Amino acid sequence: MTTVLTREYLDVRPDGWLDYAAKRIAQLGADKCYNHSLCEEHLNLILPSKPPFHPRQFKTCAVVGNSGDLLKTEFGQEIDEHDAVFRDNEAPVNKKYAKYVGLKRDFRLVVRGAARNMAAILNGSNDEVLIIKSVTHKDFNAMIKELPNPVYLFQGIVLRRGAKGTGMKSIELALSMCDIVDIYGFTVDPGYTEWTRYFSTPRKGHNPLQGRAYYQLLECLGVIRIHSPMRSERKQDWSDVPSKEDIKNAHSAALRVKKASSGEINDSGPYVSCKVWGTVDPDSSEQISGSPDMSDTRKHSNYSKWEVVPFESLRREAREHYFQLGGVSMYKMDGNKLDDLVCVRHVLPSEKLSR
């Protein structure tokens, strides 16, 4: 599912601009976007027209947590060999820690408080995509206007609200783009009971154990692969991990059982959970994230690297997935119902050619 907030989602979702947009803007002064123009002003800077990232866009991805257990191993080179690397908050990437966490930097998910410090953290990495976890804020909107990096807002809550922590959300972000997700630095092994960071003193108020069950469950289901100090001395065997096809079939079977038990008829294929439908006008202009008052640096940022990428240049598996879903982007509707989706259909490239 799509995990980055887009304009098409707000346009298609009933009262998306009035109700939902207001929830993504801190200190708006109102619980609804009665002033549509004002809300657009807050969000346009980080609001692409359509999803900038695609399912199966990368083959292998590494999600690097901030745990101090990273200093017990030297996974740096292994992490850098992935097609894309996801990091959290203020985690430093430099020569001091290179042998432990690598140097590759592609995506960084941050909470609102950490976003204010990103100018220094991102310095020297203009390509690293910054994704704000919760809400945008006028204070760091001003900072964003000076950054050359692409910046987006995280939309998805797929693994329910019980899956807390930026690390879990980074995994969710990676799962929306990658075939294989390897995680490092998540203190998942027995024996780790205290929160430590690889780059700073322990931070109070955070319990790493609350996510442990989620990580282990996801690994058992074949969704992620865990790398940790306890496992580093032995050769990891992934031969029993379910294939993408097995996972897809299991998910379809679970949905059929659920529908049958509730007396509903399941004849919608992959769209059985689409509660809201919308269609993108093929003749509409595709707005690029940004605002008129951006700095010269920002105007020449790397947004275009993701937002106007030619379909033909995507990885073959990503293009096949797009065709299999009929050009439909699926978004999670926030709330407790896990399978309620907003679905937006785009015109397929083959249809464009026939027009």
JSON list of C-alpha atoms in Angstrom, two decimals, residues 141-238:
[
{"chain": "A", "resi": 141, "resn": "ASN", "atom": "CA", "xyz": [8.14, 24.20, 6.81]},
{"chain": "A", "resi": 142, "resn": "ALA", "atom": "CA", "xyz": [10.39, 27.26, 6.79]},
{"chain": "A", "resi": 143, "resn": "MET", "atom": "CA", "xyz": [13.41, 24.99, 7.19]},
{"chain": "A", "resi": 144, "resn": "ILE", "atom": "CA", "xyz": [12.22, 22.65, 4.44]},
{"chain": "A", "resi": 145, "resn": "LYS", "atom": "CA", "xyz": [12.08, 25.52, 1.96]},
{"chain": "A", "resi": 146, "resn": "GLU", "atom": "CA", "xyz": [15.85, 25.82, 2.27]},
{"chain": "A", "resi": 147, "resn": "LEU", "atom": "CA", "xyz": [16.66, 22.12, 1.92]},
{"chain": "A", "resi": 148, "resn": "PRO", "atom": "CA", "xyz": [17.66, 20.52, -1.39]},
{"chain": "A", "resi": 149, "resn": "ASN", "atom": "CA", "xyz": [16.31, 17.14, -0.24]},
{"chain": "A", "resi": 150, "resn": "PRO", "atom": "CA", "xyz": [12.90, 15.75, -1.19]},
{"chain": "A", "resi": 151, "resn": "VAL", "atom": "CA", "xyz": [10.56, 15.87, 1.84]},
{"chain": "A", "resi": 152, "resn": "TYR", "atom": "CA", "xyz": [7.25, 14.01, 2.21]},
{"chain": "A", "resi": 153, "resn": "LEU", "atom": "CA", "xyz": [4.68, 13.22, 4.89]},
{"chain": "A", "resi": 154, "resn": "PHE", "atom": "CA", "xyz": [4.11, 9.64, 6.07]},
{"chain": "A", "resi": 155, "resn": "GLN", "atom": "CA", "xyz": [0.48, 8.63, 5.63]},
{"chain": "A", "resi": 156, "resn": "GLY", "atom": "CA", "xyz": [0.15, 4.94, 6.25]},
{"chain": "A", "resi": 157, "resn": "ILE", "atom": "CA", "xyz": [-0.95, 3.20, 9.40]},
{"chain": "A", "resi": 158, "resn": "VAL", "atom": "CA", "xyz": [-1.16, -0.38, 8.18]},
{"chain": "A", "resi": 159, "resn": "LEU", "atom": "CA", "xyz": [0.19, -2.30, 11.16]},
{"chain": "A", "resi": 160, "resn": "ARG", "atom": "CA", "xyz": [-2.31, -0.73, 13.57]},
{"chain": "A", "resi": 161, "resn": "ARG", "atom": "CA", "xyz": [-1.63, 1.83, 16.24]},
{"chain": "A", "resi": 162, "resn": "GLY", "atom": "CA", "xyz": [-0.21, -0.78, 18.59]},
{"chain": "A", "resi": 163, "resn": "ALA", "atom": "CA", "xyz": [2.91, -1.00, 16.42]},
{"chain": "A", "resi": 164, "resn": "LYS", "atom": "CA", "xyz": [4.54, 2.05, 17.95]},
{"chain": "A", "resi": 165, "resn": "GLY", "atom": "CA", "xyz": [7.89, 3.63, 17.23]},
{"chain": "A", "resi": 166, "resn": "THR", "atom": "CA", "xyz": [9.64, 5.22, 14.29]},
{"chain": "A", "resi": 167, "resn": "GLY", "atom": "CA", "xyz": [11.49, 1.95, 13.62]},
{"chain": "A", "resi": 168, "resn": "MET", "atom": "CA", "xyz": [8.27, 0.05, 12.98]},
{"chain": "A", "resi": 169, "resn": "LYS", "atom": "CA", "xyz": [7.03, 2.80, 10.68]},
{"chain": "A", "resi": 170, "resn": "SER", "atom": "CA", "xyz": [10.34, 2.69, 8.78]},
{"chain": "A", "resi": 171, "resn": "ILE", "atom": "CA", "xyz": [9.77, -1.02, 8.22]},
{"chain": "A", "resi": 172, "resn": "GLU", "atom": "CA", "xyz": [6.25, -0.27, 7.02]},
{"chain": "A", "resi": 173, "resn": "LEU", "atom": "CA", "xyz": [7.65, 2.35, 4.63]},
{"chain": "A", "resi": 174, "resn": "ALA", "atom": "CA", "xyz": [10.22, -0.12, 3.28]},
{"chain": "A", "resi": 175, "resn": "LEU", "atom": "CA", "xyz": [7.61, -2.85, 2.83]},
{"chain": "A", "resi": 176, "resn": "SER", "atom": "CA", "xyz": [5.64, -0.50, 0.57]},
{"chain": "A", "resi": 177, "resn": "MET", "atom": "CA", "xyz": [8.59, -0.28, -1.85]},
{"chain": "A", "resi": 178, "resn": "CYS", "atom": "CA", "xyz": [10.79, -3.36, -1.50]},
{"chain": "A", "resi": 179, "resn": "ASP", "atom": "CA", "xyz": [10.74, -7.08, -2.26]},
{"chain": "A", "resi": 180, "resn": "ILE", "atom": "CA", "xyz": [13.12, -8.07, 0.54]},
{"chain": "A", "resi": 181, "resn": "VAL", "atom": "CA", "xyz": [13.42, -6.09, 3.79]},
{"chain": "A", "resi": 182, "resn": "ASP", "atom": "CA", "xyz": [16.37, -6.74, 6.12]},
{"chain": "A", "resi": 183, "resn": "ILE", "atom": "CA", "xyz": [16.39, -5.01, 9.51]},
{"chain": "A", "resi": 184, "resn": "TYR", "atom": "CA", "xyz": [19.41, -4.16, 11.67]},
{"chain": "A", "resi": 185, "resn": "GLY", "atom": "CA", "xyz": [19.73, -2.55, 15.09]},
{"chain": "A", "resi": 186, "resn": "PHE", "atom": "CA", "xyz": [16.30, -3.35, 16.54]},
{"chain": "A", "resi": 187, "resn": "THR", "atom": "CA", "xyz": [17.26, -5.14, 19.82]},
{"chain": "A", "resi": 188, "resn": "VAL", "atom": "CA", "xyz": [15.07, -8.13, 19.06]},
{"chain": "A", "resi": 189, "resn": "ASP", "atom": "CA", "xyz": [17.17, -10.84, 20.69]},
{"chain": "A", "resi": 190, "resn": "PRO", "atom": "CA", "xyz": [16.53, -12.15, 24.22]},
{"chain": "A", "resi": 191, "resn": "GLY", "atom": "CA", "xyz": [18.84, -10.59, 26.79]},
{"chain": "A", "resi": 192, "resn": "TYR", "atom": "CA", "xyz": [18.51, -7.00, 25.64]},
{"chain": "A", "resi": 193, "resn": "THR", "atom": "CA", "xyz": [16.37, -5.19, 28.19]},
{"chain": "A", "resi": 194, "resn": "GLU", "atom": "CA", "xyz": [17.70, -1.62, 28.21]},
{"chain": "A", "resi": 195, "resn": "TRP", "atom": "CA", "xyz": [17.37, 1.04, 25.56]},
{"chain": "A", "resi": 196, "resn": "THR", "atom": "CA", "xyz": [20.73, 2.15, 24.14]},
{"chain": "A", "resi": 197, "resn": "ARG", "atom": "CA", "xyz": [21.70, 4.11, 21.05]},
{"chain": "A", "resi": 198, "resn": "TYR", "atom": "CA", "xyz": [24.78, 3.48, 18.96]},
{"chain": "A", "resi": 199, "resn": "PHE", "atom": "CA", "xyz": [25.57, 7.19, 18.81]},
{"chain": "A", "resi": 200, "resn": "SER", "atom": "CA", "xyz": [24.45, 8.71, 22.13]},
{"chain": "A", "resi": 201, "resn": "THR", "atom": "CA", "xyz": [23.53, 8.09, 25.75]},
{"chain": "A", "resi": 202, "resn": "PRO", "atom": "CA", "xyz": [20.30, 6.19, 26.49]},
{"chain": "A", "resi": 203, "resn": "ARG", "atom": "CA", "xyz": [17.06, 8.12, 26.01]},
{"chain": "A", "resi": 204, "resn": "LYS", "atom": "CA", "xyz": [14.46, 7.83, 28.73]},
{"chain": "A", "resi": 205, "resn": "GLY", "atom": "CA", "xyz": [10.83, 7.01, 28.13]},
{"chain": "A", "resi": 206, "resn": "HIS", "atom": "CA", "xyz": [11.31, 4.56, 25.25]},
{"chain": "A", "resi": 207, "resn": "ASN", "atom": "CA", "xyz": [10.78, 0.83, 25.67]},
{"chain": "A", "resi": 208, "resn": "PRO", "atom": "CA", "xyz": [12.30, -1.20, 22.80]},
{"chain": "A", "resi": 209, "resn": "LEU", "atom": "CA", "xyz": [10.51, -4.34, 23.97]},
{"chain": "A", "resi": 210, "resn": "GLN", "atom": "CA", "xyz": [7.12, -3.09, 22.81]},
{"chain": "A", "resi": 211, "resn": "GLY", "atom": "CA", "xyz": [8.04, -3.72, 19.19]},
{"chain": "A", "resi": 212, "resn": "ARG", "atom": "CA", "xyz": [9.88, -7.01, 19.67]},
{"chain": "A", "resi": 213, "resn": "ALA", "atom": "CA", "xyz": [6.79, -9.19, 19.21]},
{"chain": "A", "resi": 214, "resn": "TYR", "atom": "CA", "xyz": [5.89, -7.35, 15.99]},
{"chain": "A", "resi": 215, "resn": "TYR", "atom": "CA", "xyz": [9.35, -7.84, 14.51]},
{"chain": "A", "resi": 216, "resn": "GLN", "atom": "CA", "xyz": [9.45, -11.53, 15.40]},
{"chain": "A", "resi": 217, "resn": "LEU", "atom": "CA", "xyz": [5.95, -12.08, 14.05]},
{"chain": "A", "resi": 218, "resn": "LEU", "atom": "CA", "xyz": [6.80, -10.35, 10.77]},
{"chain": "A", "resi": 219, "resn": "GLU", "atom": "CA", "xyz": [9.89, -12.52, 10.42]},
{"chain": "A", "resi": 220, "resn": "CYS", "atom": "CA", "xyz": [7.88, -15.70, 11.05]},
{"chain": "A", "resi": 221, "resn": "LEU", "atom": "CA", "xyz": [5.48, -14.62, 8.30]},
{"chain": "A", "resi": 222, "resn": "GLY", "atom": "CA", "xyz": [8.37, -14.12, 5.89]},
{"chain": "A", "resi": 223, "resn": "VAL", "atom": "CA", "xyz": [7.79, -10.38, 5.62]},
{"chain": "A", "resi": 224, "resn": "ILE", "atom": "CA", "xyz": [11.17, -9.21, 7.00]},
{"chain": "A", "resi": 225, "resn": "ARG", "atom": "CA", "xyz": [14.57, -10.71, 7.82]},
{"chain": "A", "resi": 226, "resn": "ILE", "atom": "CA", "xyz": [16.23, -9.87, 11.14]},
{"chain": "A", "resi": 227, "resn": "HIS", "atom": "CA", "xyz": [20.00, -9.41, 11.57]},
{"chain": "A", "resi": 228, "resn": "SER", "atom": "CA", "xyz": [21.42, -9.10, 15.08]},
{"chain": "A", "resi": 229, "resn": "PRO", "atom": "CA", "xyz": [24.53, -9.85, 17.20]},
{"chain": "A", "resi": 230, "resn": "MET", "atom": "CA", "xyz": [23.15, -13.18, 18.38]},
{"chain": "A", "resi": 231, "resn": "ARG", "atom": "CA", "xyz": [22.71, -14.34, 14.78]},
{"chain": "A", "resi": 232, "resn": "SER", "atom": "CA", "xyz": [25.84, -12.83, 13.25]},
{"chain": "A", "resi": 233, "resn": "GLU", "atom": "CA", "xyz": [28.06, -15.84, 14.01]},
{"chain": "A", "resi": 234, "resn": "ARG", "atom": "CA", "xyz": [25.91, -18.30, 12.11]},
{"chain": "A", "resi": 235, "resn": "LYS", "atom": "CA", "xyz": [24.93, -18.55, 8.50]},
{"chain": "A", "resi": 236, "resn": "GLN", "atom": "CA", "xyz": [21.35, -17.39, 8.05]},
{"chain": "A", "resi": 237, "resn": "ASP", "atom": "CA", "xyz": [19.19, -19.75, 6.03]},
{"chain": "A", "resi": 238, "resn": "TRP", "atom": "CA", "xyz": [16.22, -18.04, 4.37]}
]
